[in-house]
Short mmCIF file of C-alpha atoms and ligand atoms in Angstrom, two decimals:
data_model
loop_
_atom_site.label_atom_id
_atom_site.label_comp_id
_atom_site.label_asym_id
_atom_site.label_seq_id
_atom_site.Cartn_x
_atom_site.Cartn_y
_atom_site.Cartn_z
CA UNK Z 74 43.92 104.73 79.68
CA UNK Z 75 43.79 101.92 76.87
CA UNK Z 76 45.40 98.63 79.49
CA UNK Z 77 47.03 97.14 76.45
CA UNK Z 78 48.98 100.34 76.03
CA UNK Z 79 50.99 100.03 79.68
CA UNK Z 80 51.03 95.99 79.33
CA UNK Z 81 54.17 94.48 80.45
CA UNK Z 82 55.92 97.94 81.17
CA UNK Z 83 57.87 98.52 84.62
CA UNK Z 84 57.69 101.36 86.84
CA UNK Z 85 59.93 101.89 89.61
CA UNK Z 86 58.67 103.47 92.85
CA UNK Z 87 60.62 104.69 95.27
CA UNK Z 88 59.41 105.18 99.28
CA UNK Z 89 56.85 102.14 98.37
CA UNK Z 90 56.75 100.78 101.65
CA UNK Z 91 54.06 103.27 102.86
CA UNK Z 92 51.86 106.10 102.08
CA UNK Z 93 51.50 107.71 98.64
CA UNK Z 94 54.71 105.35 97.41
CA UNK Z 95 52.30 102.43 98.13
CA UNK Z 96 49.32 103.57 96.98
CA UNK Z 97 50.74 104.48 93.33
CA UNK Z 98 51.82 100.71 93.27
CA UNK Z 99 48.69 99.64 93.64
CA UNK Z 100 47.27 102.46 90.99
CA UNK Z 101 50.10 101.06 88.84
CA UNK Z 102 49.15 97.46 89.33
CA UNK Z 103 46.06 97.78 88.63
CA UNK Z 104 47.18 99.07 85.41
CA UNK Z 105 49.44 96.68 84.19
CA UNK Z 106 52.36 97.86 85.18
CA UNK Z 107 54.89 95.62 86.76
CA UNK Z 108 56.89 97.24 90.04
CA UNK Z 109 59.53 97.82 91.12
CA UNK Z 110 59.80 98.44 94.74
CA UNK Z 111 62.42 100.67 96.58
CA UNK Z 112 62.54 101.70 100.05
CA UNK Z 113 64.74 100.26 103.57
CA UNK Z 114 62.60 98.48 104.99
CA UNK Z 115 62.07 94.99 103.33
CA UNK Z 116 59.64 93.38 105.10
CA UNK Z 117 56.67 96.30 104.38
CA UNK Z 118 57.64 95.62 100.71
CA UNK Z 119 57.83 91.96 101.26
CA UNK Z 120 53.98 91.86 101.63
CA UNK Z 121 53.28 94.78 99.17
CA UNK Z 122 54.53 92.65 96.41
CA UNK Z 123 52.39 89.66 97.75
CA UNK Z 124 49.46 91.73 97.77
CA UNK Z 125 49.58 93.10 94.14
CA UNK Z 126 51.04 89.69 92.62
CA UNK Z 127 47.76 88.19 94.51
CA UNK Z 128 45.37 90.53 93.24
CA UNK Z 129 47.31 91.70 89.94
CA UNK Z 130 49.12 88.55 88.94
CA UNK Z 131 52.10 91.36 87.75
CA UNK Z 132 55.61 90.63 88.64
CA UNK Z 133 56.65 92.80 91.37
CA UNK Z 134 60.34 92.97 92.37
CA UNK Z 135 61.84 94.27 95.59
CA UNK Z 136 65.19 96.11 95.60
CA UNK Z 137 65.42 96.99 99.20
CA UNK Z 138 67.80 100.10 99.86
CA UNK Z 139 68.48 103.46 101.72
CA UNK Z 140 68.56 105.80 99.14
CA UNK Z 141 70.96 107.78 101.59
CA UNK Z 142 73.95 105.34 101.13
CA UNK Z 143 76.53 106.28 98.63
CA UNK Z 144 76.26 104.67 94.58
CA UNK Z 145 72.65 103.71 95.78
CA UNK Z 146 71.08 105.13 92.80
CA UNK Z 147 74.00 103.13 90.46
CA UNK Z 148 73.81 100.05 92.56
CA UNK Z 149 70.18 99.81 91.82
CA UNK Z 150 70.59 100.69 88.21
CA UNK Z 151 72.96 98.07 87.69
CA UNK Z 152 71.44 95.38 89.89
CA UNK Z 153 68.03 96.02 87.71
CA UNK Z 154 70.33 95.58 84.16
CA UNK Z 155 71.86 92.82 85.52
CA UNK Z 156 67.85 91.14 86.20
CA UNK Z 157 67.14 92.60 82.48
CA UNK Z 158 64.43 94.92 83.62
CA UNK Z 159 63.89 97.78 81.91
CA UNK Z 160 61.93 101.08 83.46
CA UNK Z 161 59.05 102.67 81.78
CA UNK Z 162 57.84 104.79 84.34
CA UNK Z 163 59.62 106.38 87.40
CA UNK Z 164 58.15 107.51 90.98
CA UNK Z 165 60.33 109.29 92.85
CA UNK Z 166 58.67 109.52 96.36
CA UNK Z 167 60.90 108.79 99.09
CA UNK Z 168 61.19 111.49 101.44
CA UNK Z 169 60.54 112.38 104.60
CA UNK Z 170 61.45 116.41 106.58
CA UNK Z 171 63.56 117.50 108.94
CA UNK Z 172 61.78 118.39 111.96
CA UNK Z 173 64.84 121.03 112.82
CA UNK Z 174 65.18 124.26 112.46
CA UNK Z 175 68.49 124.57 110.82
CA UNK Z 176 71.23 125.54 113.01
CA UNK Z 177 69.76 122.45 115.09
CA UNK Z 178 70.35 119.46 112.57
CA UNK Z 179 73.22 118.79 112.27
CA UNK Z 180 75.22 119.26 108.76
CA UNK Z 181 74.39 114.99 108.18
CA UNK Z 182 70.90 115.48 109.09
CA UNK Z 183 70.35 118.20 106.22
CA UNK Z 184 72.63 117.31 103.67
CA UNK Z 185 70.20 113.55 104.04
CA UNK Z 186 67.59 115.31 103.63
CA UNK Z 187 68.88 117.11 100.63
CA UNK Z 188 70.01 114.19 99.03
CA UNK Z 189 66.80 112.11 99.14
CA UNK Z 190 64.81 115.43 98.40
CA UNK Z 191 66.53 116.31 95.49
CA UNK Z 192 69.90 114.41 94.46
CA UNK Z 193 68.45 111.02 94.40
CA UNK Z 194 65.37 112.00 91.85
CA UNK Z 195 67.26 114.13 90.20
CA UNK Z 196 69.78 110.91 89.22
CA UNK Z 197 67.11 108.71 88.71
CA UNK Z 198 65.75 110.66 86.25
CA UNK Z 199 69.12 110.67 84.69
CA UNK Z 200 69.79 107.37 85.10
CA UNK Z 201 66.28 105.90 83.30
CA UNK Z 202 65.36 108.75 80.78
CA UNK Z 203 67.98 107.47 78.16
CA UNK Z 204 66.29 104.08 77.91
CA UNK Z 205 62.56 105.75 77.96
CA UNK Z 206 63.81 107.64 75.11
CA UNK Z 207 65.52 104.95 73.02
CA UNK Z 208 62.22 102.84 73.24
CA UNK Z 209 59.92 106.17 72.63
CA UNK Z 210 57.97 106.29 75.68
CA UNK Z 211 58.15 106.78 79.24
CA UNK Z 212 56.32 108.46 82.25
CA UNK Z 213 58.14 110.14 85.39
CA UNK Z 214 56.20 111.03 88.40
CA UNK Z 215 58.35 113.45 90.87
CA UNK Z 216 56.66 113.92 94.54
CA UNK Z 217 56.95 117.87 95.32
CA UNK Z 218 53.92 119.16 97.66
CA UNK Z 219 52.56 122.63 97.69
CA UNK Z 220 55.17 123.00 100.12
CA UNK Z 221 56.65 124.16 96.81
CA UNK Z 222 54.99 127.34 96.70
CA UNK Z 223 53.81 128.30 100.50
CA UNK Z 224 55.73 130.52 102.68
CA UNK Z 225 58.68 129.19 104.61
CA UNK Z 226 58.94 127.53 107.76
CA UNK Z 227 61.80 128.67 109.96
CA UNK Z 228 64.92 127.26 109.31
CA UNK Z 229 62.96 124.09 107.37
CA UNK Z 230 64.92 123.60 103.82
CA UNK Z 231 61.96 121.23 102.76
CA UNK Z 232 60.11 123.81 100.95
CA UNK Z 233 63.46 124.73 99.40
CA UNK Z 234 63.78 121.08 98.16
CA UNK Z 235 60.09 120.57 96.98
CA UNK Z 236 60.46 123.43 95.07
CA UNK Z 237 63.65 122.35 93.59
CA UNK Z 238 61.87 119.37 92.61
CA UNK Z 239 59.12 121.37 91.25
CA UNK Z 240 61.64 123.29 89.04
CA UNK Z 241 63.83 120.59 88.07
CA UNK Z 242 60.46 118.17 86.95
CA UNK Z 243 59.38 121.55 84.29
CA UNK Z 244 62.87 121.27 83.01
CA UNK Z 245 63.07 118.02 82.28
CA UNK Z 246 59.26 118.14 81.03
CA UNK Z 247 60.61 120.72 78.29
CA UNK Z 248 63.53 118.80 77.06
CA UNK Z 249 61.95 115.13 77.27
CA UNK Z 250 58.33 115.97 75.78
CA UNK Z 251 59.59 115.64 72.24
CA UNK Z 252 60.71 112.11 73.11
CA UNK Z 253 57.42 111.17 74.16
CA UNK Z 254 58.54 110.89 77.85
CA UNK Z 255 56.00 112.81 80.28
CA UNK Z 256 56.81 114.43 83.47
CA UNK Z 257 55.08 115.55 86.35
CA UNK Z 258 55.49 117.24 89.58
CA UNK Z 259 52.68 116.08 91.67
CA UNK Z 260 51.70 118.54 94.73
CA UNK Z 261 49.84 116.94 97.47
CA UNK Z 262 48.71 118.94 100.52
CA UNK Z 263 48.04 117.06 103.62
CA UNK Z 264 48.06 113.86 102.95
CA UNK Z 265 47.61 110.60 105.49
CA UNK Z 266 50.25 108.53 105.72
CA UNK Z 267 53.27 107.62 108.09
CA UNK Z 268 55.04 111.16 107.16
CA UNK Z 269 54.08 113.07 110.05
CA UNK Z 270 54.42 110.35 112.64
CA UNK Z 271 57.99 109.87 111.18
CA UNK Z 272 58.17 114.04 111.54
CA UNK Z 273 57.06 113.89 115.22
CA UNK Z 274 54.44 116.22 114.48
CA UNK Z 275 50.91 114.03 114.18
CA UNK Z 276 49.56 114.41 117.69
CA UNK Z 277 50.57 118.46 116.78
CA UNK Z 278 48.65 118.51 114.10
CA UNK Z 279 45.93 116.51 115.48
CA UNK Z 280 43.53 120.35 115.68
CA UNK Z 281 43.46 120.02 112.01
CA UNK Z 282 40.04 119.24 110.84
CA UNK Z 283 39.47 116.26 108.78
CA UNK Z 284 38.82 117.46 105.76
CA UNK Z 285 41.84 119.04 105.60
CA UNK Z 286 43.64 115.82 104.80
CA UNK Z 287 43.23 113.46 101.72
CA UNK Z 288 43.87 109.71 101.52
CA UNK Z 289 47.48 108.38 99.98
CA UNK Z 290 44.89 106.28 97.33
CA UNK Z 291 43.34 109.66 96.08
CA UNK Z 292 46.39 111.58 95.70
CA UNK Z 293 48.51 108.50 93.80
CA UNK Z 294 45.21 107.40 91.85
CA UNK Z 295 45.12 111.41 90.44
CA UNK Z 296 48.76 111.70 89.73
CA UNK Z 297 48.64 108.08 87.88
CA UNK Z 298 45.67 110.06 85.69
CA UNK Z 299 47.11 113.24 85.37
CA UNK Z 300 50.71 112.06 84.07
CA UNK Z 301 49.02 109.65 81.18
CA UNK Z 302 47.19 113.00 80.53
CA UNK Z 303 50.52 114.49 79.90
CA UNK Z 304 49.83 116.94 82.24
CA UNK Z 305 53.32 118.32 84.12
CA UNK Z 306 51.82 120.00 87.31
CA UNK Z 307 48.80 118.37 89.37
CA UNK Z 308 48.17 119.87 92.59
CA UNK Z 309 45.84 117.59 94.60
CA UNK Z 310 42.55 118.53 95.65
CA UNK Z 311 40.17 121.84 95.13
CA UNK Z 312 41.45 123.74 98.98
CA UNK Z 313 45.36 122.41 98.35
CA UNK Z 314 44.52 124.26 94.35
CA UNK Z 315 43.29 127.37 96.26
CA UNK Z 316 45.82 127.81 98.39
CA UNK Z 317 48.63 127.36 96.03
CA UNK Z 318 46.52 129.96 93.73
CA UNK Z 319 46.08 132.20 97.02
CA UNK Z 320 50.00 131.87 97.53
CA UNK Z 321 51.23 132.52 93.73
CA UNK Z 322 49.56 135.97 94.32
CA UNK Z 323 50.62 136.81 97.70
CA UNK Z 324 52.88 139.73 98.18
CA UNK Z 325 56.23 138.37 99.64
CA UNK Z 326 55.92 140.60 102.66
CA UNK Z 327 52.38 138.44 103.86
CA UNK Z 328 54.22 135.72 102.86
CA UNK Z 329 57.53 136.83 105.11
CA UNK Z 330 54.78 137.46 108.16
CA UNK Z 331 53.07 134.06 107.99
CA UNK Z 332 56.64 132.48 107.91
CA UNK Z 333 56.94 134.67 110.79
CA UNK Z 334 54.07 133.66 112.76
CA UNK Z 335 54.98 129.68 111.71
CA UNK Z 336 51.18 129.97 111.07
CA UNK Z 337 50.35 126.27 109.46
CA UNK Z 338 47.70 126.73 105.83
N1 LIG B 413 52.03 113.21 103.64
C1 LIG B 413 51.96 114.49 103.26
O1 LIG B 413 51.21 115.32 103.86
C2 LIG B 413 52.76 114.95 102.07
C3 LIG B 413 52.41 116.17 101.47
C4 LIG B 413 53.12 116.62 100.36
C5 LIG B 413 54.17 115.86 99.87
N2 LIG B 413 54.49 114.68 100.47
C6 LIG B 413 55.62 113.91 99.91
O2 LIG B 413 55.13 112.63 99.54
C7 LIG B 413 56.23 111.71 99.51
C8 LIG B 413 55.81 110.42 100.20
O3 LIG B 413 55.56 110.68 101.56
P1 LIG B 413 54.40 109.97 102.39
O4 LIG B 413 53.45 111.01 102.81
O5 LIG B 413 53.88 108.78 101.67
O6 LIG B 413 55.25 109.57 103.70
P2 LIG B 413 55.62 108.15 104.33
O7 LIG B 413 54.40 107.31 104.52
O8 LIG B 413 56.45 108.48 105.53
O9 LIG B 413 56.55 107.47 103.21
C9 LIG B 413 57.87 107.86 103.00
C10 LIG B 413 58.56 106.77 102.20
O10 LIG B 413 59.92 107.18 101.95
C11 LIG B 413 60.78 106.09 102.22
N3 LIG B 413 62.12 106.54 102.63
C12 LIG B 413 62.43 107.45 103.58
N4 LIG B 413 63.76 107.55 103.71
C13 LIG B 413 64.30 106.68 102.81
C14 LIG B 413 65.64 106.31 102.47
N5 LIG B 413 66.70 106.86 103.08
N6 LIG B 413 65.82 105.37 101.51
C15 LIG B 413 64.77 104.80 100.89
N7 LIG B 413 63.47 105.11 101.16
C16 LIG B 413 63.26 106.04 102.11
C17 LIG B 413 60.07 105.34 103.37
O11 LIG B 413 60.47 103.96 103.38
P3 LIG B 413 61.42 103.25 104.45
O12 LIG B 413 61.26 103.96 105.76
O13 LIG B 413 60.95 101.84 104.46
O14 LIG B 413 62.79 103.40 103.85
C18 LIG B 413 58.62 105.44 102.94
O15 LIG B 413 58.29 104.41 102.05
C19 LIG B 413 57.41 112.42 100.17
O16 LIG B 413 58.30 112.86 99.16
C20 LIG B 413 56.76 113.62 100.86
O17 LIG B 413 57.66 114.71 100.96
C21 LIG B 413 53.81 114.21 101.55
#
């Protein structure tokens, strides 16, 4: 895209202390964005920020914060008035799943999950589309994952929430679009990055091949692309676009029986 078109605009990412949250803020950087930077733990962002000022000479501020805490999504709207920051684009990537079935987590451990999933983008958006609008622009990126469409996992409630997310990002797409604000659900597949280590589940997963997997640059450097496109779904990568295709089809009863088997696509 034209870099005089995205010069001195904001974007706020949240979950930017690893994985696909860091990677768009270096995709943003490099655009001319200036970042903001959400996630707990302060120290990752710390050095983030050093990095891109270093090599983007943008302004990069932190606002470290658990999402998960009550107001959080009002406490950083206010803190970022009270700086005079506006936001021009909006990430929402934080998340993380549940490695319970459900009657195992506890009612805290899922309702977390369901906040961060789906309460905390979902006021975001609500929070920062008004001022897109009243300047005439904007770009929101929400993080679902094919997850969205696959066949349930026992007792998981991420798919559940992905797909909310999915759902919620058309909506918004529909009602915004007129005001020149773009919105898109971006679907990665397997993607590296601290998410299954923070699931438990890496060494697990460890059988599946390579190639399998794509890199947290790839996936935020295509969803950077495909929301100044103005397109609203992007499903990373040709097998992640052939499974999701595979899966719209499906009859519900081979999707029930894969569920079933907790067989892994
Ligand atoms: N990796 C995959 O295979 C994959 C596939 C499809 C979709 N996704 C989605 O992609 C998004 C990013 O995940 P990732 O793969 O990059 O995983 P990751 O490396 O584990 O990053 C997760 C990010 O979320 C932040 N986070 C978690 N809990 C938070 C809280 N309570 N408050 C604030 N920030 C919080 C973490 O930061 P702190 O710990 O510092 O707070 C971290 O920056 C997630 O929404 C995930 O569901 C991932």
């Amino acid at each position: 895209m034209n870099d005089s078109s995205t010069e001195n605009k904001t974007v706020l990412i949240t979950g930017a202390s690893s994985g696909i949250g860091a990677a768009f803020a270096r995709v943003f950087a490099s655009n001319n964005f200036d970042t903001v930077l959400v996630a707990r733990r302060k120290d990752r962002l710390d050095s983030l920020a050093s990095e891109l000022s270093r090599s983007y000479g943008n302004k990069n501020t932190i606002l470290s914060a658990d999402l998960n805490t009550p107001d959080a999504v009002e406490s950083i709207y206010n803190r970022l008035n009270e700086m005079n920051i506006s936001i021009d684009a909006l990430v929402n990537n934080a998340g993380y799943a549940l490695p319970k079935p459900f009657m195992a987590g506890t009612w805290e451990e899922h309702s977390s999950m369901i906040n961060l999933l789906v309460t905390v983008p979902t006021e975001l958006c609500h929070r920062f589309a008004p001022g897109m609008k009243e300047r005439g622009e904007g770009w929101i990126i929400n993080v679902s994952s094919i997850a969205a469409f696959a066949p349930e996992f026992p007792g998981s409630l991420y798919n559940a929430a992905k797909s909310f997310v999915l759902h919620m990002t058309e909506a918004l797409d529909l009602e915004l679009r007129p005001s020149n604000i773009k919105c898109l659900s971006l679907c990665p597949g397997l993607t590296s990055s601290e998410f299954h280590e923070t699931m438990g589940v890496k060494e697990f997963l460890s059988y599946i091949p390579k190639w399998r997997w794509m890199d947290s640059d790839t996936v935020a450097k295509q969803g950077f692309d495909a929301v100044m496109k103005g397109e609203h779904i992007y499903i990373n990568g040709r097998v992640n676009r052939a499974l999701v295709n595979a899966f719209k089809v499906m009859p519900n009863k081979v999707k029930y029986f894969i569920g079933k088997k907790q067989i892994i696509l």
